[in-house]
């Protein structure tokens, strides 16, 4: 899998400039930008401002709020000059993404308070693609970006949206800019950066659908793995994530996470949920570790953190784990993470109502 990079930001900006340079002689200030309340001039200024803001957040490693600065154009700046500003701020974001380590995250409010370099690249590209569309629509000219850019934005910022067969119309629909057969109009929307949960020695990094697809196909998911990982359990979980994404039922916060070791940035395993909470507020987790990372407490650390995060939510009442009867080490992991063996009645109910294998034991941690 090729991660979303600064080169992709550059391609998006180049497409914007190529389209809008054909109409620099038009009245942008007097023309509404598509369905927006802004005019075309204000929309173009917004693109430049966002590209600068994302570069600033990432370069400055902002952690709690936006860096307090912005763009003020010189008096008399014409449309061609404004495009030069977009070009320049695009280069700033391109360069920042290219030079930022993958583990760095900086503040962005939606939805979990931070984004990594791929997230900021994707947000910058989304701003460029969508607002170029708005301006082009307002001015009555054609515009359609590269399909892979639209697909990448969907897979990284809209993991809760069923992708469909045509990425660009799907992205327009997902942001309230178009219609899709069989889908209700979108009136409110937010993009979603991936969730990360830090522990003492690990970072539980939410796996995006694009990375999950690569893992399912035998790739590394854009991660550096220890000891030849990932193991088959992580690849299988990634496959389930992709199926849920393609069906439009994926809830990213209840997805799959890579266990990234802080000391060297290597992924040492995977952990995740088998799905969203059921009607009783029960959610199941599973995990695996590469062989060389076992016996060091990483699994317990990760299970404890993920269970605690889930149980802090109002829609989760209990977290369960099903473990083979002869897998004593895994039983010790969940026990150390605050789980207790379910009663025989609870196990019997799980087997009857949920088809739990008779060779498995049920462990529970409650709120």
PDB file of N, CA and C in Angstrom, residues 137-231:
ATOM      1  N   UNK A 137     -18.199  24.846 -10.316  1.00  0.00           N
ATOM      2  CA  UNK A 137     -19.646  24.791 -10.503  1.00  0.00           C
ATOM      3  C   UNK A 137     -20.232  26.194 -10.569  1.00  0.00           C
ATOM      4  N   UNK A 138     -19.749  27.076  -9.698  1.00  0.00           N
ATOM      5  CA  UNK A 138     -20.247  28.437  -9.716  1.00  0.00           C
ATOM      6  C   UNK A 138     -19.932  29.170 -11.006  1.00  0.00           C
ATOM      7  N   UNK A 139     -18.749  28.905 -11.544  1.00  0.00           N
ATOM      8  CA  UNK A 139     -18.324  29.590 -12.767  1.00  0.00           C
ATOM      9  C   UNK A 139     -18.741  28.860 -14.036  1.00  0.00           C
ATOM     10  N   UNK A 140     -19.364  27.685 -13.851  1.00  0.00           N
ATOM     11  CA  UNK A 140     -19.900  26.967 -15.007  1.00  0.00           C
ATOM     12  C   UNK A 140     -18.861  26.271 -15.853  1.00  0.00           C
ATOM     13  N   UNK A 141     -17.790  25.758 -15.238  1.00  0.00           N
ATOM     14  CA  UNK A 141     -16.764  25.039 -15.982  1.00  0.00           C
ATOM     15  C   UNK A 141     -16.645  23.617 -15.438  1.00  0.00           C
ATOM     16  N   UNK A 142     -16.063  22.747 -16.234  1.00  0.00           N
ATOM     17  CA  UNK A 142     -15.945  21.340 -15.854  1.00  0.00           C
ATOM     18  C   UNK A 142     -14.753  21.123 -14.929  1.00  0.00           C
ATOM     19  N   UNK A 143     -14.931  20.201 -13.995  1.00  0.00           N
ATOM     20  CA  UNK A 143     -13.817  19.803 -13.124  1.00  0.00           C
ATOM     21  C   UNK A 143     -14.077  18.408 -12.589  1.00  0.00           C
ATOM     22  N   UNK A 144     -13.089  17.546 -12.692  1.00  0.00           N
ATOM     23  CA  UNK A 144     -13.146  16.225 -12.075  1.00  0.00           C
ATOM     24  C   UNK A 144     -11.725  15.807 -11.733  1.00  0.00           C
ATOM     25  N   UNK A 145     -11.456  15.533 -10.459  1.00  0.00           N
ATOM     26  CA  UNK A 145     -10.084  15.184 -10.052  1.00  0.00           C
ATOM     27  C   UNK A 145      -9.738  13.743 -10.406  1.00  0.00           C
ATOM     28  N   UNK A 146      -8.489  13.395 -10.201  1.00  0.00           N
ATOM     29  CA  UNK A 146      -8.055  12.016 -10.404  1.00  0.00           C
ATOM     30  C   UNK A 146      -8.849  11.099  -9.479  1.00  0.00           C
ATOM     31  N   UNK A 147      -9.302   9.984 -10.008  1.00  0.00           N
ATOM     32  CA  UNK A 147     -10.147   9.061  -9.247  1.00  0.00           C
ATOM     33  C   UNK A 147      -9.456   8.540  -8.000  1.00  0.00           C
ATOM     34  N   UNK A 148      -8.142   8.286  -8.093  1.00  0.00           N
ATOM     35  CA  UNK A 148      -7.444   7.718  -6.936  1.00  0.00           C
ATOM     36  C   UNK A 148      -7.363   8.715  -5.783  1.00  0.00           C
ATOM     37  N   UNK A 149      -7.348  10.007  -6.083  1.00  0.00           N
ATOM     38  CA  UNK A 149      -7.344  10.999  -5.004  1.00  0.00           C
ATOM     39  C   UNK A 149      -8.669  10.990  -4.261  1.00  0.00           C
ATOM     40  N   UNK A 150      -9.767  10.958  -4.995  1.00  0.00           N
ATOM     41  CA  UNK A 150     -11.080  10.905  -4.352  1.00  0.00           C
ATOM     42  C   UNK A 150     -11.234   9.613  -3.552  1.00  0.00           C
ATOM     43  N   UNK A 151     -10.766   8.508  -4.108  1.00  0.00           N
ATOM     44  CA  UNK A 151     -10.862   7.222  -3.412  1.00  0.00           C
ATOM     45  C   UNK A 151     -10.042   7.234  -2.125  1.00  0.00           C
ATOM     46  N   UNK A 152      -8.849   7.822  -2.174  1.00  0.00           N
ATOM     47  CA  UNK A 152      -7.995   7.888  -0.992  1.00  0.00           C
ATOM     48  C   UNK A 152      -8.610   8.751   0.104  1.00  0.00           C
ATOM     49  N   UNK A 153      -9.221   9.867  -0.290  1.00  0.00           N
ATOM     50  CA  UNK A 153      -9.886  10.726   0.698  1.00  0.00           C
ATOM     51  C   UNK A 153     -11.023   9.969   1.370  1.00  0.00           C
ATOM     52  N   UNK A 154     -11.821   9.252   0.600  1.00  0.00           N
ATOM     53  CA  UNK A 154     -12.922   8.481   1.168  1.00  0.00           C
ATOM     54  C   UNK A 154     -12.412   7.436   2.150  1.00  0.00           C
ATOM     55  N   UNK A 155     -11.384   6.705   1.767  1.00  0.00           N
ATOM     56  CA  UNK A 155     -10.892   5.603   2.591  1.00  0.00           C
ATOM     57  C   UNK A 155     -10.199   6.077   3.853  1.00  0.00           C
ATOM     58  N   UNK A 156      -9.765   7.335   3.880  1.00  0.00           N
ATOM     59  CA  UNK A 156      -9.045   7.843   5.050  1.00  0.00           C
ATOM     60  C   UNK A 156      -9.872   8.774   5.917  1.00  0.00           C
ATOM     61  N   UNK A 157     -10.768   9.522   5.327  1.00  0.00           N
ATOM     62  CA  UNK A 157     -11.548  10.494   6.102  1.00  0.00           C
ATOM     63  C   UNK A 157     -13.023  10.143   6.225  1.00  0.00           C
ATOM     64  N   UNK A 158     -13.509   9.202   5.432  1.00  0.00           N
ATOM     65  CA  UNK A 158     -14.915   8.808   5.473  1.00  0.00           C
ATOM     66  C   UNK A 158     -15.037   7.292   5.619  1.00  0.00           C
ATOM     67  N   UNK A 159     -14.391   6.718   6.637  1.00  0.00           N
ATOM     68  CA  UNK A 159     -14.437   5.258   6.793  1.00  0.00           C
ATOM     69  C   UNK A 159     -15.826   4.747   7.157  1.00  0.00           C
ATOM     70  N   UNK A 160     -16.720   5.646   7.557  1.00  0.00           N
ATOM     71  CA  UNK A 160     -18.080   5.279   7.917  1.00  0.00           C
ATOM     72  C   UNK A 160     -19.026   5.327   6.720  1.00  0.00           C
ATOM     73  N   UNK A 161     -18.510   5.707   5.553  1.00  0.00           N
ATOM     74  CA  UNK A 161     -19.330   5.862   4.354  1.00  0.00           C
ATOM     75  C   UNK A 161     -19.077   4.688   3.408  1.00  0.00           C
ATOM     76  N   UNK A 162     -20.134   4.053   2.973  1.00  0.00           N
ATOM     77  CA  UNK A 162     -19.988   2.971   1.997  1.00  0.00           C
ATOM     78  C   UNK A 162     -19.375   3.540   0.724  1.00  0.00           C
ATOM     79  N   UNK A 163     -18.259   2.951   0.241  1.00  0.00           N
ATOM     80  CA  UNK A 163     -17.507   3.611  -0.827  1.00  0.00           C
ATOM     81  C   UNK A 163     -18.196   3.667  -2.176  1.00  0.00           C
ATOM     82  N   UNK A 164     -18.954   2.660  -2.572  1.00  0.00           N
ATOM     83  CA  UNK A 164     -19.572   2.692  -3.889  1.00  0.00           C
ATOM     84  C   UNK A 164     -18.565   2.388  -4.986  1.00  0.00           C
ATOM     85  N   UNK A 165     -19.008   2.460  -6.224  1.00  0.00           N
ATOM     86  CA  UNK A 165     -18.153   2.105  -7.363  1.00  0.00           C
ATOM     87  C   UNK A 165     -17.502   3.319  -8.016  1.00  0.00           C
ATOM     88  N   UNK A 166     -17.988   4.521  -7.742  1.00  0.00           N
ATOM     89  CA  UNK A 166     -17.451   5.732  -8.354  1.00  0.00           C
ATOM     90  C   UNK A 166     -17.030   6.689  -7.234  1.00  0.00           C
ATOM     91  N   UNK A 167     -15.733   6.784  -6.952  1.00  0.00           N
ATOM     92  CA  UNK A 167     -15.279   7.556  -5.787  1.00  0.00           C
ATOM     93  C   UNK A 167     -15.670   9.022  -5.798  1.00  0.00           C
ATOM     94  N   UNK A 168     -15.523   9.698  -6.923  1.00  0.00           N
ATOM     95  CA  UNK A 168     -15.781  11.134  -6.939  1.00  0.00           C
ATOM     96  C   UNK A 168     -17.260  11.464  -6.689  1.00  0.00           C
ATOM     97  N   UNK A 169     -18.207  10.846  -7.382  1.00  0.00           N
ATOM     98  CA  UNK A 169     -19.607  11.117  -7.037  1.00  0.00           C
ATOM     99  C   UNK A 169     -19.944  10.737  -5.596  1.00  0.00           C
ATOM    100  N   UNK A 170     -19.298   9.683  -5.078  1.00  0.00           N
ATOM    101  CA  UNK A 170     -19.549   9.288  -3.690  1.00  0.00           C
ATOM    102  C   UNK A 170     -19.040  10.348  -2.731  1.00  0.00           C
ATOM    103  N   UNK A 171     -17.865  10.905  -2.998  1.00  0.00           N
ATOM    104  CA  UNK A 171     -17.327  11.957  -2.145  1.00  0.00           C
ATOM    105  C   UNK A 171     -18.203  13.205  -2.203  1.00  0.00           C
ATOM    106  N   UNK A 172     -18.675  13.553  -3.373  1.00  0.00           N
ATOM    107  CA  UNK A 172     -19.574  14.708  -3.496  1.00  0.00           C
ATOM    108  C   UNK A 172     -20.863  14.463  -2.711  1.00  0.00           C
ATOM    109  N   UNK A 173     -21.417  13.261  -2.815  1.00  0.00           N
ATOM    110  CA  UNK A 173     -22.633  12.937  -2.062  1.00  0.00           C
ATOM    111  C   UNK A 173     -22.366  12.999  -0.549  1.00  0.00           C
ATOM    112  N   UNK A 174     -21.225  12.431  -0.117  1.00  0.00           N
ATOM    113  CA  UNK A 174     -20.915  12.351   1.315  1.00  0.00           C
ATOM    114  C   UNK A 174     -20.725  13.715   1.945  1.00  0.00           C
ATOM    115  N   UNK A 175     -20.459  14.725   1.128  1.00  0.00           N
ATOM    116  CA  UNK A 175     -20.258  16.085   1.636  1.00  0.00           C
ATOM    117  C   UNK A 175     -21.401  17.022   1.232  1.00  0.00           C
ATOM    118  N   UNK A 176     -22.541  16.438   0.897  1.00  0.00           N
ATOM    119  CA  UNK A 176     -23.733  17.232   0.617  1.00  0.00           C
ATOM    120  C   UNK A 176     -23.702  17.964  -0.700  1.00  0.00           C
ATOM    121  N   UNK A 177     -22.927  17.460  -1.654  1.00  0.00           N
ATOM    122  CA  UNK A 177     -22.771  18.170  -2.924  1.00  0.00           C
ATOM    123  C   UNK A 177     -23.379  17.431  -4.115  1.00  0.00           C
ATOM    124  N   UNK A 178     -24.087  16.369  -3.866  1.00  0.00           N
ATOM    125  CA  UNK A 178     -24.648  15.620  -4.980  1.00  0.00           C
ATOM    126  C   UNK A 178     -25.590  14.545  -4.484  1.00  0.00           C
ATOM    127  N   UNK A 179     -26.115  13.782  -5.413  1.00  0.00           N
ATOM    128  CA  UNK A 179     -27.050  12.716  -5.090  1.00  0.00           C
ATOM    129  C   UNK A 179     -26.505  11.383  -5.581  1.00  0.00           C
ATOM    130  N   UNK A 180     -26.892  10.324  -4.890  1.00  0.00           N
ATOM    131  CA  UNK A 180     -26.555   8.969  -5.305  1.00  0.00           C
ATOM    132  C   UNK A 180     -27.821   8.131  -5.261  1.00  0.00           C
ATOM    133  N   UNK A 181     -28.060   7.325  -6.284  1.00  0.00           N
ATOM    134  CA  UNK A 181     -29.255   6.475  -6.284  1.00  0.00           C
ATOM    135  C   UNK A 181     -29.280   5.564  -5.051  1.00  0.00           C
ATOM    136  N   UNK A 182     -30.428   5.534  -4.389  1.00  0.00           N
ATOM    137  CA  UNK A 182     -30.597   4.654  -3.252  1.00  0.00           C
ATOM    138  C   UNK A 182     -30.058   5.186  -1.943  1.00  0.00           C
ATOM    139  N   UNK A 183     -29.506   6.392  -1.948  1.00  0.00           N
ATOM    140  CA  UNK A 183     -28.982   6.967  -0.710  1.00  0.00           C
ATOM    141  C   UNK A 183     -29.662   8.309  -0.433  1.00  0.00           C
ATOM    142  N   UNK A 184     -29.980   8.499   0.841  1.00  0.00           N
ATOM    143  CA  UNK A 184     -30.644   9.743   1.236  1.00  0.00           C
ATOM    144  C   UNK A 184     -29.678  10.912   1.110  1.00  0.00           C
ATOM    145  N   UNK A 185     -30.194  12.098   0.826  1.00  0.00           N
ATOM    146  CA  UNK A 185     -29.315  13.281   0.745  1.00  0.00           C
ATOM    147  C   UNK A 185     -28.605  13.530   2.065  1.00  0.00           C
ATOM    148  N   UNK A 186     -27.381  14.007   1.974  1.00  0.00           N
ATOM    149  CA  UNK A 186     -26.584  14.317   3.157  1.00  0.00           C
ATOM    150  C   UNK A 186     -26.720  15.809   3.456  1.00  0.00           C
ATOM    151  N   UNK A 187     -27.141  16.134   4.665  1.00  0.00           N
ATOM    152  CA  UNK A 187     -27.289  17.535   5.057  1.00  0.00           C
ATOM    153  C   UNK A 187     -26.257  17.957   6.098  1.00  0.00           C
ATOM    154  N   UNK A 188     -25.725  17.011   6.855  1.00  0.00           N
ATOM    155  CA  UNK A 188     -24.675  17.293   7.826  1.00  0.00           C
ATOM    156  C   UNK A 188     -23.607  16.218   7.709  1.00  0.00           C
ATOM    157  N   UNK A 189     -22.347  16.620   7.822  1.00  0.00           N
ATOM    158  CA  UNK A 189     -21.288  15.629   7.686  1.00  0.00           C
ATOM    159  C   UNK A 189     -20.030  16.119   8.389  1.00  0.00           C
ATOM    160  N   UNK A 190     -19.199  15.163   8.756  1.00  0.00           N
ATOM    161  CA  UNK A 190     -17.865  15.411   9.284  1.00  0.00           C
ATOM    162  C   UNK A 190     -16.953  14.318   8.760  1.00  0.00           C
ATOM    163  N   UNK A 191     -15.730  14.672   8.467  1.00  0.00           N
ATOM    164  CA  UNK A 191     -14.792  13.582   8.189  1.00  0.00           C
ATOM    165  C   UNK A 191     -14.217  13.082   9.491  1.00  0.00           C
ATOM    166  N   UNK A 192     -13.597  11.901   9.440  1.00  0.00           N
ATOM    167  CA  UNK A 192     -13.171  11.228  10.657  1.00  0.00           C
ATOM    168  C   UNK A 192     -11.728  10.749  10.511  1.00  0.00           C
ATOM    169  N   UNK A 193     -10.844  11.388  11.270  1.00  0.00           N
ATOM    170  CA  UNK A 193      -9.479  10.874  11.366  1.00  0.00           C
ATOM    171  C   UNK A 193      -9.466   9.649  12.275  1.00  0.00           C
ATOM    172  N   UNK A 194      -8.408   8.845  12.160  1.00  0.00           N
ATOM    173  CA  UNK A 194      -8.374   7.605  12.924  1.00  0.00           C
ATOM    174  C   UNK A 194      -8.092   7.855  14.401  1.00  0.00           C
ATOM    175  N   UNK A 195      -8.606   6.964  15.218  1.00  0.00           N
ATOM    176  CA  UNK A 195      -8.425   7.026  16.660  1.00  0.00           C
ATOM    177  C   UNK A 195      -7.086   6.418  17.055  1.00  0.00           C
ATOM    178  N   UNK A 196      -6.378   7.051  17.973  1.00  0.00           N
ATOM    179  CA  UNK A 196      -5.178   6.465  18.574  1.00  0.00           C
ATOM    180  C   UNK A 196      -5.326   6.501  20.090  1.00  0.00           C
ATOM    181  N   UNK A 197      -4.851   5.444  20.750  1.00  0.00           N
ATOM    182  CA  UNK A 197      -4.909   5.343  22.205  1.00  0.00           C
ATOM    183  C   UNK A 197      -3.507   5.080  22.726  1.00  0.00           C
ATOM    184  N   UNK A 198      -2.904   6.020  23.417  1.00  0.00           N
ATOM    185  CA  UNK A 198      -1.557   5.815  23.940  1.00  0.00           C
ATOM    186  C   UNK A 198      -1.577   5.011  25.239  1.00  0.00           C
ATOM    187  N   UNK A 199      -0.594   4.152  25.402  1.00  0.00           N
ATOM    188  CA  UNK A 199      -0.374   3.461  26.662  1.00  0.00           C
ATOM    189  C   UNK A 199       1.058   3.766  27.089  1.00  0.00           C
ATOM    190  N   UNK A 200       1.516   3.134  28.125  1.00  0.00           N
ATOM    191  CA  UNK A 200       2.858   3.420  28.630  1.00  0.00           C
ATOM    192  C   UNK A 200       3.932   3.133  27.597  1.00  0.00           C
ATOM    193  N   UNK A 201       3.807   2.017  26.875  1.00  0.00           N
ATOM    194  CA  UNK A 201       4.856   1.619  25.934  1.00  0.00           C
ATOM    195  C   UNK A 201       4.383   1.482  24.503  1.00  0.00           C
ATOM    196  N   UNK A 202       3.082   1.615  24.291  1.00  0.00           N
ATOM    197  CA  UNK A 202       2.506   1.370  22.975  1.00  0.00           C
ATOM    198  C   UNK A 202       1.638   2.536  22.531  1.00  0.00           C
ATOM    199  N   UNK A 203       1.375   2.574  21.231  1.00  0.00           N
ATOM    200  CA  UNK A 203       0.316   3.415  20.689  1.00  0.00           C
ATOM    201  C   UNK A 203      -0.620   2.507  19.921  1.00  0.00           C
ATOM    202  N   UNK A 204      -1.876   2.453  20.355  1.00  0.00           N
ATOM    203  CA  UNK A 204      -2.881   1.691  19.625  1.00  0.00           C
ATOM    204  C   UNK A 204      -3.387   2.589  18.503  1.00  0.00           C
ATOM    205  N   UNK A 205      -2.992   2.262  17.280  1.00  0.00           N
ATOM    206  CA  UNK A 205      -3.242   3.113  16.123  1.00  0.00           C
ATOM    207  C   UNK A 205      -4.358   2.541  15.272  1.00  0.00           C
ATOM    208  N   UNK A 206      -5.461   3.279  15.162  1.00  0.00           N
ATOM    209  CA  UNK A 206      -6.591   2.820  14.366  1.00  0.00           C
ATOM    210  C   UNK A 206      -6.201   2.591  12.921  1.00  0.00           C
ATOM    211  N   UNK A 207      -6.566   1.430  12.394  1.00  0.00           N
ATOM    212  CA  UNK A 207      -6.236   1.068  11.014  1.00  0.00           C
ATOM    213  C   UNK A 207      -7.346   1.549  10.091  1.00  0.00           C
ATOM    214  N   UNK A 208      -6.985   2.351   9.110  1.00  0.00           N
ATOM    215  CA  UNK A 208      -7.944   2.874   8.151  1.00  0.00           C
ATOM    216  C   UNK A 208      -8.298   1.798   7.114  1.00  0.00           C
ATOM    217  N   UNK A 209      -9.457   1.951   6.452  1.00  0.00           N
ATOM    218  CA  UNK A 209      -9.830   0.952   5.441  1.00  0.00           C
ATOM    219  C   UNK A 209      -8.776   0.735   4.363  1.00  0.00           C
ATOM    220  N   UNK A 210      -8.079   1.795   3.936  1.00  0.00           N
ATOM    221  CA  UNK A 210      -7.047   1.632   2.912  1.00  0.00           C
ATOM    222  C   UNK A 210      -5.929   0.720   3.408  1.00  0.00           C
ATOM    223  N   UNK A 211      -5.508   0.899   4.657  1.00  0.00           N
ATOM    224  CA  UNK A 211      -4.470   0.056   5.227  1.00  0.00           C
ATOM    225  C   UNK A 211      -4.979  -1.354   5.466  1.00  0.00           C
ATOM    226  N   UNK A 212      -6.236  -1.471   5.895  1.00  0.00           N
ATOM    227  CA  UNK A 212      -6.817  -2.792   6.129  1.00  0.00           C
ATOM    228  C   UNK A 212      -6.889  -3.594   4.839  1.00  0.00           C
ATOM    229  N   UNK A 213      -7.223  -2.933   3.750  1.00  0.00           N
ATOM    230  CA  UNK A 213      -7.280  -3.626   2.466  1.00  0.00           C
ATOM    231  C   UNK A 213      -5.906  -4.169   2.089  1.00  0.00           C
ATOM    232  N   UNK A 214      -4.882  -3.382   2.340  1.00  0.00           N
ATOM    233  CA  UNK A 214      -3.523  -3.825   2.034  1.00  0.00           C
ATOM    234  C   UNK A 214      -3.124  -5.003   2.925  1.00  0.00           C
ATOM    235  N   UNK A 215      -3.458  -4.946   4.194  1.00  0.00           N
ATOM    236  CA  UNK A 215      -3.154  -6.051   5.106  1.00  0.00           C
ATOM    237  C   UNK A 215      -3.869  -7.325   4.673  1.00  0.00           C
ATOM    238  N   UNK A 216      -5.102  -7.196   4.278  1.00  0.00           N
ATOM    239  CA  UNK A 216      -5.867  -8.362   3.842  1.00  0.00           C
ATOM    240  C   UNK A 216      -5.217  -9.024   2.631  1.00  0.00           C
ATOM    241  N   UNK A 217      -4.613  -8.215   1.782  1.00  0.00           N
ATOM    242  CA  UNK A 217      -3.990  -8.739   0.559  1.00  0.00           C
ATOM    243  C   UNK A 217      -2.544  -9.180   0.763  1.00  0.00           C
ATOM    244  N   UNK A 218      -2.072  -9.157   2.001  1.00  0.00           N
ATOM    245  CA  UNK A 218      -0.724  -9.632   2.286  1.00  0.00           C
ATOM    246  C   UNK A 218       0.318  -8.562   2.435  1.00  0.00           C
ATOM    247  N   UNK A 219      -0.089  -7.261   2.388  1.00  0.00           N
ATOM    248  CA  UNK A 219       0.865  -6.168   2.543  1.00  0.00           C
ATOM    249  C   UNK A 219       1.126  -5.848   4.001  1.00  0.00           C
ATOM    250  N   UNK A 220       1.849  -4.758   4.213  1.00  0.00           N
ATOM    251  CA  UNK A 220       2.207  -4.374   5.580  1.00  0.00           C
ATOM    252  C   UNK A 220       1.287  -3.305   6.166  1.00  0.00           C
ATOM    253  N   UNK A 221       0.313  -2.834   5.371  1.00  0.00           N
ATOM    254  CA  UNK A 221      -0.612  -1.813   5.863  1.00  0.00           C
ATOM    255  C   UNK A 221       0.041  -0.471   6.115  1.00  0.00           C
ATOM    256  N   UNK A 222       1.219  -0.238   5.509  1.00  0.00           N
ATOM    257  CA  UNK A 222       1.926   1.015   5.716  1.00  0.00           C
ATOM    258  C   UNK A 222       2.673   1.076   7.032  1.00  0.00           C
ATOM    259  N   UNK A 223       2.824  -0.066   7.712  1.00  0.00           N
ATOM    260  CA  UNK A 223       3.502  -0.124   9.005  1.00  0.00           C
ATOM    261  C   UNK A 223       4.787  -0.929   8.896  1.00  0.00           C
ATOM    262  N   UNK A 224       5.738  -0.613   9.766  1.00  0.00           N
ATOM    263  CA  UNK A 224       6.957  -1.419   9.880  1.00  0.00           C
ATOM    264  C   UNK A 224       6.722  -2.442  10.986  1.00  0.00           C
ATOM    265  N   UNK A 225       6.785  -3.721  10.655  1.00  0.00           N
ATOM    266  CA  UNK A 225       6.429  -4.780  11.592  1.00  0.00           C
ATOM    267  C   UNK A 225       7.665  -5.458  12.164  1.00  0.00           C
ATOM    268  N   UNK A 226       7.572  -5.815  13.418  1.00  0.00           N
ATOM    269  CA  UNK A 226       8.626  -6.591  14.064  1.00  0.00           C
ATOM    270  C   UNK A 226       8.461  -8.073  13.741  1.00  0.00           C
ATOM    271  N   UNK A 227       9.565  -8.770  13.610  1.00  0.00           N
ATOM    272  CA  UNK A 227       9.573 -10.238  13.507  1.00  0.00           C
ATOM    273  C   UNK A 227       8.677 -10.789  12.400  1.00  0.00           C
ATOM    274  N   UNK A 228       8.676 -10.132  11.271  1.00  0.00           N
ATOM    275  CA  UNK A 228       7.937 -10.663  10.131  1.00  0.00           C
ATOM    276  C   UNK A 228       6.430 -10.571  10.236  1.00  0.00           C
ATOM    277  N   UNK A 229       5.922  -9.761  11.159  1.00  0.00           N
ATOM    278  CA  UNK A 229       4.478  -9.633  11.305  1.00  0.00           C
ATOM    279  C   UNK A 229       3.858  -8.935  10.115  1.00  0.00           C
ATOM    280  N   UNK A 230       2.543  -8.801  10.064  1.00  0.00           N
ATOM    281  CA  UNK A 230       1.602  -9.198  11.121  1.00  0.00           C
ATOM    282  C   UNK A 230       1.247 -10.675  11.076  1.00  0.00           C
ATOM    283  N   UNK A 231       0.657 -11.164  12.166  1.00  0.00           N
ATOM    284  CA  UNK A 231       0.201 -12.536  12.224  1.00  0.00           C
ATOM    285  C   UNK A 231      -1.170 -12.645  11.555  1.00  0.00           C
TER     286      UNK A 231
END
